[in-house]
Amino acid sequence: MVDHEVKVPLRWSDMDALQHINNVATMRLLEEARIRFMAEHADRPGATRVSMFVAHQEIDYVTPLFYSAEPVRILMRVTRIGGSGLDIGYEVLGHDGAVAALAESSMVVVDGDGRPSPIPADLRAVLDGLAGDPVPFRRRREDARV
């Protein structure tokens, strides 16, 4: 499965005192990419409308991400589909093409009362088409060596 690319512009204010993109700003980039990704692929006419929230996020900062007028490229895929939740994996690429961060967000589909709810069949079918490899976090690579 080929990752789906989402381009997100950087803001000058995303830089911190060390002149690289701040870790909080990086999480905001992931949020913007996730919203665009889901809107493009899951928000289609006639699709079942769902509410989701972020239950967990994890990130490995690989190399510093520096400001550029070029948008950040974020490669995305669905890395897990469960009964009421899913994981979205990200690779954040700097303007030079180097991986700046690896991340994953665990999302939970909820009902009107905020309780976990099964993923609707039509959304599950879309998610299946977006499925890809797990995110190669450092700790997962280290666990594999044991």
PDB file of C-alpha atoms in Angstrom:
ATOM      1  CA  MET A   1       0.000   0.000   0.000  1.00  0.00           C
ATOM      2  CA  VAL A   2       1.316   3.412  -0.913  1.00  0.00           C
ATOM      3  CA  ASP A   3       1.224   6.088   1.777  1.00  0.00           C
ATOM      4  CA  HIS A   4      -1.033   9.061   1.183  1.00  0.00           C
ATOM      5  CA  GLU A   5       0.740  12.412   1.163  1.00  0.00           C
ATOM      6  CA  VAL A   6      -0.671  15.505   2.824  1.00  0.00           C
ATOM      7  CA  LYS A   7       1.181  18.817   2.514  1.00  0.00           C
ATOM      8  CA  VAL A   8       0.873  21.250   5.414  1.00  0.00           C
ATOM      9  CA  PRO A   9       2.424  24.735   5.357  1.00  0.00           C
ATOM     10  CA  LEU A  10       4.688  25.853   8.155  1.00  0.00           C
ATOM     11  CA  ARG A  11       4.255  29.146   9.950  1.00  0.00           C
ATOM     12  CA  TRP A  12       7.188  31.329  10.970  1.00  0.00           C
ATOM     13  CA  SER A  13       5.794  31.203  14.514  1.00  0.00           C
ATOM     14  CA  ASP A  14       6.185  27.391  14.548  1.00  0.00           C
ATOM     15  CA  MET A  15       9.922  27.893  15.212  1.00  0.00           C
ATOM     16  CA  ASP A  16      11.309  27.964  18.712  1.00  0.00           C
ATOM     17  CA  ALA A  17      14.399  29.666  20.169  1.00  0.00           C
ATOM     18  CA  LEU A  18      16.629  26.929  18.714  1.00  0.00           C
ATOM     19  CA  GLN A  19      15.327  27.832  15.229  1.00  0.00           C
ATOM     20  CA  HIS A  20      13.659  24.512  14.523  1.00  0.00           C
ATOM     21  CA  ILE A  21       9.974  23.629  14.498  1.00  0.00           C
ATOM     22  CA  ASN A  22       8.791  23.251  18.084  1.00  0.00           C
ATOM     23  CA  ASN A  23       7.513  19.869  19.270  1.00  0.00           C
ATOM     24  CA  VAL A  24       4.049  21.304  20.021  1.00  0.00           C
ATOM     25  CA  ALA A  25       3.907  22.817  16.523  1.00  0.00           C
ATOM     26  CA  THR A  26       4.791  19.394  15.099  1.00  0.00           C
ATOM     27  CA  MET A  27       1.770  17.893  16.856  1.00  0.00           C
ATOM     28  CA  ARG A  28      -0.373  20.654  15.343  1.00  0.00           C
ATOM     29  CA  LEU A  29       0.973  19.732  11.894  1.00  0.00           C
ATOM     30  CA  LEU A  30      -0.104  16.138  12.530  1.00  0.00           C
ATOM     31  CA  GLU A  31      -3.552  17.312  13.603  1.00  0.00           C
ATOM     32  CA  GLU A  32      -3.971  19.359  10.419  1.00  0.00           C
ATOM     33  CA  ALA A  33      -2.774  16.439   8.283  1.00  0.00           C
ATOM     34  CA  ARG A  34      -5.123  14.008  10.068  1.00  0.00           C
ATOM     35  CA  ILE A  35      -8.134  16.254   9.515  1.00  0.00           C
ATOM     36  CA  ARG A  36      -7.294  16.685   5.824  1.00  0.00           C
ATOM     37  CA  PHE A  37      -6.614  12.943   5.438  1.00  0.00           C
ATOM     38  CA  MET A  38      -9.929  11.933   7.001  1.00  0.00           C
ATOM     39  CA  ALA A  39     -11.871  14.642   5.139  1.00  0.00           C
ATOM     40  CA  GLU A  40     -10.429  13.518   1.808  1.00  0.00           C
ATOM     41  CA  HIS A  41     -10.955   9.814   2.309  1.00  0.00           C
ATOM     42  CA  ALA A  42     -13.803   9.306   4.781  1.00  0.00           C
ATOM     43  CA  ASP A  43     -16.037  12.363   4.432  1.00  0.00           C
ATOM     44  CA  ARG A  44     -17.899  11.422   1.248  1.00  0.00           C
ATOM     45  CA  PRO A  45     -21.496  12.059   0.207  1.00  0.00           C
ATOM     46  CA  GLY A  46     -23.768   9.426   1.745  1.00  0.00           C
ATOM     47  CA  ALA A  47     -21.099   8.258   4.223  1.00  0.00           C
ATOM     48  CA  THR A  48     -22.093   7.570   7.799  1.00  0.00           C
ATOM     49  CA  ARG A  49     -21.089  10.584   9.917  1.00  0.00           C
ATOM     50  CA  VAL A  50     -19.016   9.727  12.964  1.00  0.00           C
ATOM     51  CA  SER A  51     -17.403  11.577  15.827  1.00  0.00           C
ATOM     52  CA  MET A  52     -13.889  10.649  16.905  1.00  0.00           C
ATOM     53  CA  PHE A  53     -11.445  11.726  19.527  1.00  0.00           C
ATOM     54  CA  VAL A  54      -7.726  11.207  19.994  1.00  0.00           C
ATOM     55  CA  ALA A  55      -7.116   8.611  22.698  1.00  0.00           C
ATOM     56  CA  HIS A  56      -3.327   8.376  22.424  1.00  0.00           C
ATOM     57  CA  GLN A  57      -0.459   9.919  20.455  1.00  0.00           C
ATOM     58  CA  GLU A  58       3.130   8.863  20.161  1.00  0.00           C
ATOM     59  CA  ILE A  59       6.007  10.514  18.347  1.00  0.00           C
ATOM     60  CA  ASP A  60       9.693   9.899  17.703  1.00  0.00           C
ATOM     61  CA  TYR A  61      11.597  13.037  16.720  1.00  0.00           C
ATOM     62  CA  VAL A  62      14.234  11.756  14.296  1.00  0.00           C
ATOM     63  CA  THR A  63      15.952  14.914  13.024  1.00  0.00           C
ATOM     64  CA  PRO A  64      15.227  18.613  13.567  1.00  0.00           C
ATOM     65  CA  LEU A  65      12.553  20.053  11.310  1.00  0.00           C
ATOM     66  CA  PHE A  66      13.580  23.488  10.091  1.00  0.00           C
ATOM     67  CA  TYR A  67      11.379  26.236   8.735  1.00  0.00           C
ATOM     68  CA  SER A  68      10.900  26.372   4.975  1.00  0.00           C
ATOM     69  CA  ALA A  69       8.478  28.193   2.701  1.00  0.00           C
ATOM     70  CA  GLU A  70       7.814  24.750   1.195  1.00  0.00           C
ATOM     71  CA  PRO A  71       5.066  22.820   2.969  1.00  0.00           C
ATOM     72  CA  VAL A  72       5.937  19.867   5.150  1.00  0.00           C
ATOM     73  CA  ARG A  73       5.140  16.551   3.488  1.00  0.00           C
ATOM     74  CA  ILE A  74       3.380  14.093   5.772  1.00  0.00           C
ATOM     75  CA  LEU A  75       2.991  10.511   4.598  1.00  0.00           C
ATOM     76  CA  MET A  76       0.005   8.819   6.220  1.00  0.00           C
ATOM     77  CA  ARG A  77      -1.656   5.435   6.462  1.00  0.00           C
ATOM     78  CA  VAL A  78      -4.045   3.534   8.717  1.00  0.00           C
ATOM     79  CA  THR A  79      -1.911   1.198  10.825  1.00  0.00           C
ATOM     80  CA  ARG A  80      -4.607  -0.573  12.864  1.00  0.00           C
ATOM     81  CA  ILE A  81      -8.370  -1.006  12.681  1.00  0.00           C
ATOM     82  CA  GLY A  82     -10.200  -2.304  15.744  1.00  0.00           C
ATOM     83  CA  GLY A  83     -13.818  -2.556  16.822  1.00  0.00           C
ATOM     84  CA  SER A  84     -14.273   1.116  17.699  1.00  0.00           C
ATOM     85  CA  GLY A  85     -10.785   2.503  17.172  1.00  0.00           C
ATOM     86  CA  LEU A  86      -8.084   2.968  14.597  1.00  0.00           C
ATOM     87  CA  ASP A  87      -4.495   4.124  14.461  1.00  0.00           C
ATOM     88  CA  ILE A  88      -3.123   6.561  11.913  1.00  0.00           C
ATOM     89  CA  GLY A  89       0.607   6.502  11.196  1.00  0.00           C
ATOM     90  CA  TYR A  90       2.664   9.460   9.994  1.00  0.00           C
ATOM     91  CA  GLU A  91       6.102  10.130   8.555  1.00  0.00           C
ATOM     92  CA  VAL A  92       6.952  13.834   8.629  1.00  0.00           C
ATOM     93  CA  LEU A  93       9.408  14.827   5.907  1.00  0.00           C
ATOM     94  CA  GLY A  94      11.399  18.049   5.963  1.00  0.00           C
ATOM     95  CA  HIS A  95      11.950  20.183   2.860  1.00  0.00           C
ATOM     96  CA  ASP A  96      15.106  18.133   2.145  1.00  0.00           C
ATOM     97  CA  GLY A  97      13.099  14.871   2.134  1.00  0.00           C
ATOM     98  CA  ALA A  98      14.642  13.576   5.363  1.00  0.00           C
ATOM     99  CA  VAL A  99      12.343  11.981   7.941  1.00  0.00           C
ATOM    100  CA  ALA A 100      11.978  14.483  10.765  1.00  0.00           C
ATOM    101  CA  ALA A 101       9.439  12.545  12.844  1.00  0.00           C
ATOM    102  CA  LEU A 102       7.508   9.311  13.037  1.00  0.00           C
ATOM    103  CA  ALA A 103       4.147   9.402  14.802  1.00  0.00           C
ATOM    104  CA  GLU A 104       0.899   7.597  15.404  1.00  0.00           C
ATOM    105  CA  SER A 105      -2.509   8.719  16.671  1.00  0.00           C
ATOM    106  CA  SER A 106      -5.044   6.328  18.158  1.00  0.00           C
ATOM    107  CA  MET A 107      -8.568   7.465  17.353  1.00  0.00           C
ATOM    108  CA  VAL A 108     -11.814   6.238  18.946  1.00  0.00           C
ATOM    109  CA  VAL A 109     -15.235   6.468  17.289  1.00  0.00           C
ATOM    110  CA  VAL A 110     -17.798   7.665  19.841  1.00  0.00           C
ATOM    111  CA  ASP A 111     -21.575   7.953  20.036  1.00  0.00           C
ATOM    112  CA  GLY A 112     -23.517  11.072  21.019  1.00  0.00           C
ATOM    113  CA  ASP A 113     -22.797  10.438  24.703  1.00  0.00           C
ATOM    114  CA  GLY A 114     -19.049  10.146  24.115  1.00  0.00           C
ATOM    115  CA  ARG A 115     -18.924   6.365  24.592  1.00  0.00           C
ATOM    116  CA  PRO A 116     -16.967   4.105  22.219  1.00  0.00           C
ATOM    117  CA  SER A 117     -19.065   3.028  19.270  1.00  0.00           C
ATOM    118  CA  PRO A 118     -18.386   0.452  16.530  1.00  0.00           C
ATOM    119  CA  ILE A 119     -16.771   1.734  13.350  1.00  0.00           C
ATOM    120  CA  PRO A 120     -19.542   1.821  10.706  1.00  0.00           C
ATOM    121  CA  ALA A 121     -19.155  -0.702   7.873  1.00  0.00           C
ATOM    122  CA  ASP A 122     -18.780   1.965   5.164  1.00  0.00           C
ATOM    123  CA  LEU A 123     -16.016   3.736   7.107  1.00  0.00           C
ATOM    124  CA  ARG A 124     -14.302   0.413   7.823  1.00  0.00           C
ATOM    125  CA  ALA A 125     -14.245  -0.316   4.066  1.00  0.00           C
ATOM    126  CA  VAL A 126     -12.556   3.043   3.415  1.00  0.00           C
ATOM    127  CA  LEU A 127     -10.061   2.476   6.230  1.00  0.00           C
ATOM    128  CA  ASP A 128      -9.204  -0.984   4.875  1.00  0.00           C
ATOM    129  CA  GLY A 129      -8.184   0.703   1.612  1.00  0.00           C
ATOM    130  CA  LEU A 130      -5.847   3.044   3.504  1.00  0.00           C
ATOM    131  CA  ALA A 131      -4.135   0.339   5.563  1.00  0.00           C
ATOM    132  CA  GLY A 132      -0.374   0.085   5.650  1.00  0.00           C
ATOM    133  CA  ASP A 133       2.624  -0.944   7.699  1.00  0.00           C
ATOM    134  CA  PRO A 134       3.042  -0.088  11.380  1.00  0.00           C
ATOM    135  CA  VAL A 135       5.124   2.942  12.289  1.00  0.00           C
ATOM    136  CA  PRO A 136       8.764   1.867  12.863  1.00  0.00           C
ATOM    137  CA  PHE A 137       9.183   3.558  16.243  1.00  0.00           C
ATOM    138  CA  ARG A 138      12.622   3.245  17.877  1.00  0.00           C
ATOM    139  CA  ARG A 139      11.256   1.189  20.772  1.00  0.00           C
ATOM    140  CA  ARG A 140       9.592  -1.239  18.343  1.00  0.00           C
ATOM    141  CA  ARG A 141      12.865  -1.679  16.449  1.00  0.00           C
ATOM    142  CA  GLU A 142      14.672  -2.243  19.770  1.00  0.00           C
ATOM    143  CA  ASP A 143      12.018  -4.736  20.944  1.00  0.00           C
ATOM    144  CA  ALA A 144      12.534  -6.720  17.727  1.00  0.00           C
ATOM    145  CA  ARG A 145      16.216  -7.220  18.593  1.00  0.00           C
ATOM    146  CA  VAL A 146      15.423  -8.916  21.912  1.00  0.00           C
TER     147      VAL A 146
END
